[in-house]
PDB file of C-alpha atoms in Angstrom:
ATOM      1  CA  UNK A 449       0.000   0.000   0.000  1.00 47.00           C
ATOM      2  CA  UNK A 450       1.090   3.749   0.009  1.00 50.00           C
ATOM      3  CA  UNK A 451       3.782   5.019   2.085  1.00 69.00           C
ATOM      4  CA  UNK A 452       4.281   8.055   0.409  1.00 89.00           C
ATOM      5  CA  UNK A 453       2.025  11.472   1.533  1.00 94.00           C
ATOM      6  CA  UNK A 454       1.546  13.319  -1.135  1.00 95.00           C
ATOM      7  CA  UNK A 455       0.002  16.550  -1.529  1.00 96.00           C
ATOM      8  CA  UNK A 456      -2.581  18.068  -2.374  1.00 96.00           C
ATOM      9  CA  UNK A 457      -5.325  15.786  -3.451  1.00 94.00           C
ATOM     10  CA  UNK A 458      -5.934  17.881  -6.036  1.00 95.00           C
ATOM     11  CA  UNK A 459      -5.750  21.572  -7.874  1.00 96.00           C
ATOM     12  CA  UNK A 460      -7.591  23.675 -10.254  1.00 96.00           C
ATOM     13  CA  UNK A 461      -5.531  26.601 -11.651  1.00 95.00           C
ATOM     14  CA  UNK A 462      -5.487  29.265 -14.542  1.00 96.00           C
ATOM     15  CA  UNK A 463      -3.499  28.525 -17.631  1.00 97.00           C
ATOM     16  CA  UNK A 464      -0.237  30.333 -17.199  1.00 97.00           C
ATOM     17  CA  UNK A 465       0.137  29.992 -13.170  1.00 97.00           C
ATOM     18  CA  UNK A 466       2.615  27.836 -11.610  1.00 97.00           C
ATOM     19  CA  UNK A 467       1.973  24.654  -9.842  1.00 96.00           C
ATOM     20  CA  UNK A 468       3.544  23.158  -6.752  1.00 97.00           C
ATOM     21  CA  UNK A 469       3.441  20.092  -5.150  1.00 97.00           C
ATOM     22  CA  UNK A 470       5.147  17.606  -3.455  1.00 96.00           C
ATOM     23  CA  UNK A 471       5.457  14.371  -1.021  1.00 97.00           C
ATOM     24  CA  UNK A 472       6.654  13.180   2.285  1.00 96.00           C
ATOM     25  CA  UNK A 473       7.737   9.981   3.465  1.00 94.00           C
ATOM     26  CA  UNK A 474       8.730   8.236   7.171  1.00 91.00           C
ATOM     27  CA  UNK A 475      11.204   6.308   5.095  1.00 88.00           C
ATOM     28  CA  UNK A 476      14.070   7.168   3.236  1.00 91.00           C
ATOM     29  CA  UNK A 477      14.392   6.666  -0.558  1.00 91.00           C
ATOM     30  CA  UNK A 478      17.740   6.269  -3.077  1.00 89.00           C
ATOM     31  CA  UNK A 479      15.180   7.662  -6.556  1.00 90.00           C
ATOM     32  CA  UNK A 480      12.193   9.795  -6.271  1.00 93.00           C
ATOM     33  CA  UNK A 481       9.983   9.918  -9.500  1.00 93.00           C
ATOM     34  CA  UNK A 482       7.552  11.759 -10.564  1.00 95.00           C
ATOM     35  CA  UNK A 483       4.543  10.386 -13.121  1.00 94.00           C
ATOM     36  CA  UNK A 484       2.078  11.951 -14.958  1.00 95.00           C
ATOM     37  CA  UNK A 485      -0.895   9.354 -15.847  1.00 95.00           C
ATOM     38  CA  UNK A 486      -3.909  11.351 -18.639  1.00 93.00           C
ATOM     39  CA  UNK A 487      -7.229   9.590 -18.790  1.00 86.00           C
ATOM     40  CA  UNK A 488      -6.630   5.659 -19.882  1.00 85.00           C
ATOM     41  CA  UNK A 489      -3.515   5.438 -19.966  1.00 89.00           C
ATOM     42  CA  UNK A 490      -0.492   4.000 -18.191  1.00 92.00           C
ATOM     43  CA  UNK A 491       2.063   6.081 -16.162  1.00 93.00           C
ATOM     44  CA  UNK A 492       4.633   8.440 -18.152  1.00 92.00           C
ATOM     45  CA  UNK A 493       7.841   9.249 -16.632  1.00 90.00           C
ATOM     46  CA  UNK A 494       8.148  13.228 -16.276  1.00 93.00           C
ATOM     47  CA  UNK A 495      11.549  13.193 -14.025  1.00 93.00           C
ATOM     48  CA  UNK A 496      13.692  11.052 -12.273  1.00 91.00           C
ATOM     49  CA  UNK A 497      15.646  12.083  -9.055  1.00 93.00           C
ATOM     50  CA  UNK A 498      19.157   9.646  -7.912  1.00 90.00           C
ATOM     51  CA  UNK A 499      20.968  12.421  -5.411  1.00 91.00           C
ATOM     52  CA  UNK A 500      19.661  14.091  -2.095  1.00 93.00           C
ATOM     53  CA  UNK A 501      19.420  17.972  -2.709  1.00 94.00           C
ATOM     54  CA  UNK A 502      19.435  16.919  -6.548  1.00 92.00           C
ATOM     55  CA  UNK A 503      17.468  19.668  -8.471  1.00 95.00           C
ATOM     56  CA  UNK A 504      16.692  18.795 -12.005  1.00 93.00           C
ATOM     57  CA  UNK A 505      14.372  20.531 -14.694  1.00 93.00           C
ATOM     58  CA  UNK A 506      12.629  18.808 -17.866  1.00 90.00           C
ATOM     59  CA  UNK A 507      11.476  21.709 -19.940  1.00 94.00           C
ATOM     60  CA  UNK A 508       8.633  23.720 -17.653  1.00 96.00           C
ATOM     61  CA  UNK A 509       8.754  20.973 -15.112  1.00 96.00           C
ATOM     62  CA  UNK A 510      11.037  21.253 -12.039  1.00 97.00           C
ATOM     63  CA  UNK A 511      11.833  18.368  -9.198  1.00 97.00           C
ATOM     64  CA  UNK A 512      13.971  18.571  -6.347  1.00 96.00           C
ATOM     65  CA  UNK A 513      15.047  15.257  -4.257  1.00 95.00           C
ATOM     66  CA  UNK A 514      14.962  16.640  -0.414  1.00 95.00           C
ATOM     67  CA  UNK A 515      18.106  16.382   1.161  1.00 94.00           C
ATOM     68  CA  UNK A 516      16.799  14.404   4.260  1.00 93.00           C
ATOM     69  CA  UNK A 517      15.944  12.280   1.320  1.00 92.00           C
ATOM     70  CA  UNK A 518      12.154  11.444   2.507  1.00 93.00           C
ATOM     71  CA  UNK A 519      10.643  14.065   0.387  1.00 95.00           C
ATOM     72  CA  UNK A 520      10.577  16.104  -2.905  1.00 97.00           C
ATOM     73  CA  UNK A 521       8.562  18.441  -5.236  1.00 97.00           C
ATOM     74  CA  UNK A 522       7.374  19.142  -8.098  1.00 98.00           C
ATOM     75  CA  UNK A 523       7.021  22.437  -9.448  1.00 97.00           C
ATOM     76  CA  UNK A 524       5.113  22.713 -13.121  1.00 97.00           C
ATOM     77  CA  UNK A 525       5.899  27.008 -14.412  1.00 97.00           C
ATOM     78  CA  UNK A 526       3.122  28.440 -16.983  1.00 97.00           C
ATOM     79  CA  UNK A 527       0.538  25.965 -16.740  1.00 97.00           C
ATOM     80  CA  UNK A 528      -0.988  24.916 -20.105  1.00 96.00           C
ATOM     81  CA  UNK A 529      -4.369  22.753 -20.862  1.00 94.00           C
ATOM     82  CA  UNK A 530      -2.164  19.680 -21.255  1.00 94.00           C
ATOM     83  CA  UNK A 531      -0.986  19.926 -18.398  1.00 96.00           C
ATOM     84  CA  UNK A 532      -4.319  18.320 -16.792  1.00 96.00           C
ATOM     85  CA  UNK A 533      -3.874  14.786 -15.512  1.00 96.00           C
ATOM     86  CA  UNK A 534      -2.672  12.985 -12.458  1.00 95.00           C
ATOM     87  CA  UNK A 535       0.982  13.299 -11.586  1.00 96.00           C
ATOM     88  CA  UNK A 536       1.896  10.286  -8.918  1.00 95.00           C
ATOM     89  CA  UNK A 537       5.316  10.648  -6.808  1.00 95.00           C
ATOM     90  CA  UNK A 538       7.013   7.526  -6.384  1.00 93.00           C
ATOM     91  CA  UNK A 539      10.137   6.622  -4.009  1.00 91.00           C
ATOM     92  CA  UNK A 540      12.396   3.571  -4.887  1.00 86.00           C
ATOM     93  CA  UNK A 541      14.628   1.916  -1.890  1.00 82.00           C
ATOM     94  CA  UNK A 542      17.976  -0.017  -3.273  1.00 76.00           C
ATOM     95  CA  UNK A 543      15.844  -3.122  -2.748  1.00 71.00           C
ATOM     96  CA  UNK A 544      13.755  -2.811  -5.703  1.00 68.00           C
ATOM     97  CA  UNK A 545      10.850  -1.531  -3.277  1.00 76.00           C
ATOM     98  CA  UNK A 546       8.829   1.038  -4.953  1.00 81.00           C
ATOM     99  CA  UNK A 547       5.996   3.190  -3.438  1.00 88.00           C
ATOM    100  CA  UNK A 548       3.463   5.512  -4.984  1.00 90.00           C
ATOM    101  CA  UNK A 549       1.701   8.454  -3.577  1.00 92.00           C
ATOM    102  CA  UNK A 550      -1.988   9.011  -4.173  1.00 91.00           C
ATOM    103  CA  UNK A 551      -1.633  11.152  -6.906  1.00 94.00           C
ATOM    104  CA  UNK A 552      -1.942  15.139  -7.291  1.00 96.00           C
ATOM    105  CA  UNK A 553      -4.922  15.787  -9.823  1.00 95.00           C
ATOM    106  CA  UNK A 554      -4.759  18.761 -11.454  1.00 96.00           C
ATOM    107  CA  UNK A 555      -7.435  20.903 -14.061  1.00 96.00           C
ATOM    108  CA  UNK A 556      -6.017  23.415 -15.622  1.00 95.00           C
ATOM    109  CA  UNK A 557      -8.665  26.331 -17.180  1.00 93.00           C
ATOM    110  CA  UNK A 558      -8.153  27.883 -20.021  1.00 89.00           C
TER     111      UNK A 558
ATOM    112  CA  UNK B 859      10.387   0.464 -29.114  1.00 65.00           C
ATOM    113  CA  UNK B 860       6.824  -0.121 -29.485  1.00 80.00           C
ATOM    114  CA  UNK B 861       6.825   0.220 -25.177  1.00 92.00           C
ATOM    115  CA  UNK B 862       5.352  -2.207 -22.913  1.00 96.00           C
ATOM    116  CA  UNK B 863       2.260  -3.616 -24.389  1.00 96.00           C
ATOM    117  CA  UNK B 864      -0.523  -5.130 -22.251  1.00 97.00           C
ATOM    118  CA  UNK B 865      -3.458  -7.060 -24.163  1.00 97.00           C
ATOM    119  CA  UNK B 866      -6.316  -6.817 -23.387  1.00 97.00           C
ATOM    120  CA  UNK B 867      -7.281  -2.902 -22.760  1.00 96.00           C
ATOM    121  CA  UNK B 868     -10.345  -3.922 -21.114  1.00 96.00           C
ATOM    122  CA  UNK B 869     -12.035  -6.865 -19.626  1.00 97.00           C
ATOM    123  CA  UNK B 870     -15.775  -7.406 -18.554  1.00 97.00           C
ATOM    124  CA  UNK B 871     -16.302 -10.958 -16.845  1.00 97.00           C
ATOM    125  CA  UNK B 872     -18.781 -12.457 -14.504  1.00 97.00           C
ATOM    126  CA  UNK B 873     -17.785 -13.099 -11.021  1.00 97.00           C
ATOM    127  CA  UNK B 874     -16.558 -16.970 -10.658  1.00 97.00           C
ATOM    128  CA  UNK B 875     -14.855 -16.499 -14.229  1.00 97.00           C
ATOM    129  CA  UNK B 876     -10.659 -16.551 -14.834  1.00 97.00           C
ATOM    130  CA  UNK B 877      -9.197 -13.395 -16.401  1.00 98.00           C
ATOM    131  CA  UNK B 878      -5.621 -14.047 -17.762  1.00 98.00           C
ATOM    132  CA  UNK B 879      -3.894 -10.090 -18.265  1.00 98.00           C
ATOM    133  CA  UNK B 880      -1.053 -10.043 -20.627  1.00 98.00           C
ATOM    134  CA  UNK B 881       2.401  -8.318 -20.626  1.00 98.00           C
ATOM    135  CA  UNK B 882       4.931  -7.814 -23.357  1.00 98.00           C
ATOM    136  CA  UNK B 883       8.026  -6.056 -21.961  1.00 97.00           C
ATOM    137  CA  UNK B 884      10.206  -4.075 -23.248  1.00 94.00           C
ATOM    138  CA  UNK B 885      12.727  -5.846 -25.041  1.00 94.00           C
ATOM    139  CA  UNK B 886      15.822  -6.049 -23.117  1.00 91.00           C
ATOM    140  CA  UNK B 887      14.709  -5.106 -20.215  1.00 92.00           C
ATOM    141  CA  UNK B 888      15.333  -7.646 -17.059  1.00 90.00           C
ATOM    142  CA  UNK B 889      12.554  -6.724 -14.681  1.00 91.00           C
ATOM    143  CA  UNK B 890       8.830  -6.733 -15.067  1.00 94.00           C
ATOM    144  CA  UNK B 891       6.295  -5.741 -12.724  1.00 94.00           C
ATOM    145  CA  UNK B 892       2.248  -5.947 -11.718  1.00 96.00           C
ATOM    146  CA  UNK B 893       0.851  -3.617 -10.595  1.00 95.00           C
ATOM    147  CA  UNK B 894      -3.121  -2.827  -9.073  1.00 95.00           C
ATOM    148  CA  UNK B 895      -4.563   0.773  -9.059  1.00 93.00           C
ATOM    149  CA  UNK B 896      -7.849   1.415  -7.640  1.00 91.00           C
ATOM    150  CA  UNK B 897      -9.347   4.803  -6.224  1.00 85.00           C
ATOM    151  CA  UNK B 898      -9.028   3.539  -2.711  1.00 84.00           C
ATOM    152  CA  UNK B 899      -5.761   2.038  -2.620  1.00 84.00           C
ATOM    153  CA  UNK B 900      -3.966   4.012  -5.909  1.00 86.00           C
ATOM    154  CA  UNK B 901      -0.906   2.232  -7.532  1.00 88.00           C
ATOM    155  CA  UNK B 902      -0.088  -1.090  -5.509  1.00 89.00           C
ATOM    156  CA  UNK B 903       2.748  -3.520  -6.526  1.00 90.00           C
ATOM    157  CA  UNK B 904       1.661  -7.148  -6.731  1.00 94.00           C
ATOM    158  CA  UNK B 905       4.605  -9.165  -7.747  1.00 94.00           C
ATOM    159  CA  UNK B 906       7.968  -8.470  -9.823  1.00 92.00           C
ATOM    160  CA  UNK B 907      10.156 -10.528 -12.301  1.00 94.00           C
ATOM    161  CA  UNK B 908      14.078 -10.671 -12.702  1.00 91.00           C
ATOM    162  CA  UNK B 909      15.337 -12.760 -15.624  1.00 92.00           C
ATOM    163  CA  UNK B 910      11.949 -14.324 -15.576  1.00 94.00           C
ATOM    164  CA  UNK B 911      12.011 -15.095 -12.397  1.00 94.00           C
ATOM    165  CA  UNK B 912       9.566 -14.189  -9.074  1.00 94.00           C
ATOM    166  CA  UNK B 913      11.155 -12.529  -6.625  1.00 90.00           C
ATOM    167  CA  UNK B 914       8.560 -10.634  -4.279  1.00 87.00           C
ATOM    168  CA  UNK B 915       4.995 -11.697  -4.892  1.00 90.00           C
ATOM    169  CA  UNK B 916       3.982 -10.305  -1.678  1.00 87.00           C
ATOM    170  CA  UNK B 917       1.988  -7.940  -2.477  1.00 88.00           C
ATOM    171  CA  UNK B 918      -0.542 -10.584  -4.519  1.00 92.00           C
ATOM    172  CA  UNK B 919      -3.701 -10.421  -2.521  1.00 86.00           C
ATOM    173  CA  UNK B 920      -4.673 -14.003  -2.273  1.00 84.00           C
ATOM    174  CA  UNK B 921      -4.090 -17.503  -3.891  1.00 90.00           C
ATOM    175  CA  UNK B 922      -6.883 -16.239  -6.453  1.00 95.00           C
ATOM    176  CA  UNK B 923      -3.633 -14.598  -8.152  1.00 96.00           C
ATOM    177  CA  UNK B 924      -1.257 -15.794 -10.091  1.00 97.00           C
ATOM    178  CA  UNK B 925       1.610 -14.462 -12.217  1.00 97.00           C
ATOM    179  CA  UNK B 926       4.010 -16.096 -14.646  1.00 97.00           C
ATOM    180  CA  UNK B 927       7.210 -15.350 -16.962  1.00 97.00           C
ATOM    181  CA  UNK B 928       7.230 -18.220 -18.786  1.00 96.00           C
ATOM    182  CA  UNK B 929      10.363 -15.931 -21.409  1.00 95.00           C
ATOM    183  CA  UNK B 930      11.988 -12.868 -21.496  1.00 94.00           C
ATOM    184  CA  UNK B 931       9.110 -11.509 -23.417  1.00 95.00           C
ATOM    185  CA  UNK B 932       5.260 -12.287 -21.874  1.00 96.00           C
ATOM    186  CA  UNK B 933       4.271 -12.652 -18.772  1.00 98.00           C
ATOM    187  CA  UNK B 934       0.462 -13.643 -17.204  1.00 98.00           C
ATOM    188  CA  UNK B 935      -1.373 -12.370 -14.546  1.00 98.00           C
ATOM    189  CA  UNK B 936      -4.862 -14.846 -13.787  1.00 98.00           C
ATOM    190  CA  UNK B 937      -7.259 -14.687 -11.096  1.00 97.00           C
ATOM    191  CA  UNK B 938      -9.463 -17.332 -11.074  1.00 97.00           C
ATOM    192  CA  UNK B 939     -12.024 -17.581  -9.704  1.00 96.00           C
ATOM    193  CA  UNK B 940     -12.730 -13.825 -10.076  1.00 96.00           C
ATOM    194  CA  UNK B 941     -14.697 -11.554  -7.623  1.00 96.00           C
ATOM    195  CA  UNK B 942     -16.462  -8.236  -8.551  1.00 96.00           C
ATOM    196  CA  UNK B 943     -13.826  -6.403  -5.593  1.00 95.00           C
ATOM    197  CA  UNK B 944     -10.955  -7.327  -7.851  1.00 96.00           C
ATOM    198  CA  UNK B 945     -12.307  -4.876 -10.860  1.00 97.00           C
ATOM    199  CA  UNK B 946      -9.242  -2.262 -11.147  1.00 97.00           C
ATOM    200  CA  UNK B 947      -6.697  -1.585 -13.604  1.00 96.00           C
ATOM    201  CA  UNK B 948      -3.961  -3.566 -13.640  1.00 97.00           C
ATOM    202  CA  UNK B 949      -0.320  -1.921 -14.938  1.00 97.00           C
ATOM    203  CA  UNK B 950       2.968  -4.084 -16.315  1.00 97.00           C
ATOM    204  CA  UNK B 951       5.988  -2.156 -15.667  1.00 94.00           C
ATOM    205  CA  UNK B 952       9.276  -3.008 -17.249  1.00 93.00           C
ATOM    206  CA  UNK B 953      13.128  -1.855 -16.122  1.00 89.00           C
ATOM    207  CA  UNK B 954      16.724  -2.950 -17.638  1.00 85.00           C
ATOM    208  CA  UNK B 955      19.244  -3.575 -15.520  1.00 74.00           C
ATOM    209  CA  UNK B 956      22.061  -1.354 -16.824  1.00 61.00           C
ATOM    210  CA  UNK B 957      21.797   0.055 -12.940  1.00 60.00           C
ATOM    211  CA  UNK B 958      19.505  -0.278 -10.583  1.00 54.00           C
ATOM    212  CA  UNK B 959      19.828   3.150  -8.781  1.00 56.00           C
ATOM    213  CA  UNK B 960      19.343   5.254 -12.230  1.00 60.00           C
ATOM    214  CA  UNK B 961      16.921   3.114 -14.664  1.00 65.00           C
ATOM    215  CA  UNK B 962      13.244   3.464 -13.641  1.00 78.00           C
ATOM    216  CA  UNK B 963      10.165   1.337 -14.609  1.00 85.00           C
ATOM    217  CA  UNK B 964       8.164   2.103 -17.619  1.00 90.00           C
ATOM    218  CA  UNK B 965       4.437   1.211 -17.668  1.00 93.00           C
ATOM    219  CA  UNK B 966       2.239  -0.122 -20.543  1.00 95.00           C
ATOM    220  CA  UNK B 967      -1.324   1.267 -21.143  1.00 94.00           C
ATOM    221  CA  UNK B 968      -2.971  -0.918 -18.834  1.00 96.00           C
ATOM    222  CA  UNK B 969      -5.866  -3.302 -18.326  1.00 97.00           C
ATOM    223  CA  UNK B 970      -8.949  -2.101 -17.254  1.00 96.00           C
ATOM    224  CA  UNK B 971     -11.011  -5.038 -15.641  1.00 97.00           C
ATOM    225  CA  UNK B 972     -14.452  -5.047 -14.807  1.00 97.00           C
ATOM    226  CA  UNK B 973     -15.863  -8.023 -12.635  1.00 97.00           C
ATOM    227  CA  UNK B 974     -19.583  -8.094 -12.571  1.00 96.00           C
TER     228      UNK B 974
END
């Protein structure tokens, strides 16, 4: 089951303002992750996190891995309509363990 | 790569009937994974493969489930019988094994199951 607290459950936002959001966990991780999943379909990898206090960007998005290493964000700049979907945080352990959050859904109006 | 492909997309049964889910992996990749997501529990991991081989199937709920790799290139996930609480969508992931700390798991579309 989930270990991983992520907030908020969910956001509705004008196109063009910036999104933030993030998770917490009691247990430390080696990766954080960060999925988008649209209507149907499976999970997409948006970023991918291996170093505590890594910060990486992938175009508008932004992730940082927390350096206690049991949490991180992610920040979306300039919010567009296809933006809209769930995006899931996920922490991997060097065991192969992997744990999702509950998911962050977001609207985006135009 | 065509991605990980998961047949079928959607599945309406009766309750007491077997459902078999299908994976295709990536090709190349060394791990495959099941995974359950429902609105009350989200994204749970049932059981993953390495090399075709089972290595945590603890998260399977009950003997109901099964999984199998029987090559590099399908695996199975049956329930039989089936019960209308098990309707969800079920995910295959797939990972190489270049290294374990930097490759992450890539999901297929899913299979949305429906057990009436």
């Amino acid at each position: 089951g989930q270990q991983l607290n992520q907030s908020p459950q969910s956001m509705f936002i004008q196109e063009g303002e910036d999104v933030s959001m993030n998770c917490t966990s009691s247990s430390i991780f080696n990766t954080w992750l960060w999925y988008k999943q649209d209507p149907g379909e499976g999970p997409v990898l948006l970023i991918a996190l291996y170093k505590a206090g890594e910060l990486t960007s992938n175009g508008r998005l932004t992730a940082q891995f927390g350096i206690t290493r049991k949490d991180s964000f992610l920040n979306i700049s300039a919010s567009i309509p296809s933006d809209v979907g769930i995006y899931f945080c996920a922490g991997q352990s060097i065991n192969n363990d992997m744990r999702f959050g509950a998911g962050t859904r977001l609207t985006v109006k135009p | 790569d065509a991605g990980v492909i998961q047949s079928p997309r959607h599945e309406v049964t009766e309750m007491g009937q077997e459902v078999t889910l299908r994976c295709k992996p990536i090709s190349g990749h060394d791990y495959l994974f099941w995974y359950r997501q429902t609105m009350m529990r989200g994204l749970e991991l049932l059981i993953y493969f390495n090399n075709n081989v089972p290595i945590d199937d603890s998260g399977m709920p009950e003997d109901r489930f099964s999984a199998k790799m029987p090559n590099a290139s399908f695996s199975t996930l049956k329930i039989q019988p089936s019960e209308p609480r098990d309707s969800a969508v079920y995910f295959c992931a797939s990972r190489p094994h270049r290294d374990y700390l930097t490759d992450t798991q890539y999901f297929g579309p899913g299979t949305r199951l429906t057990v009436l």
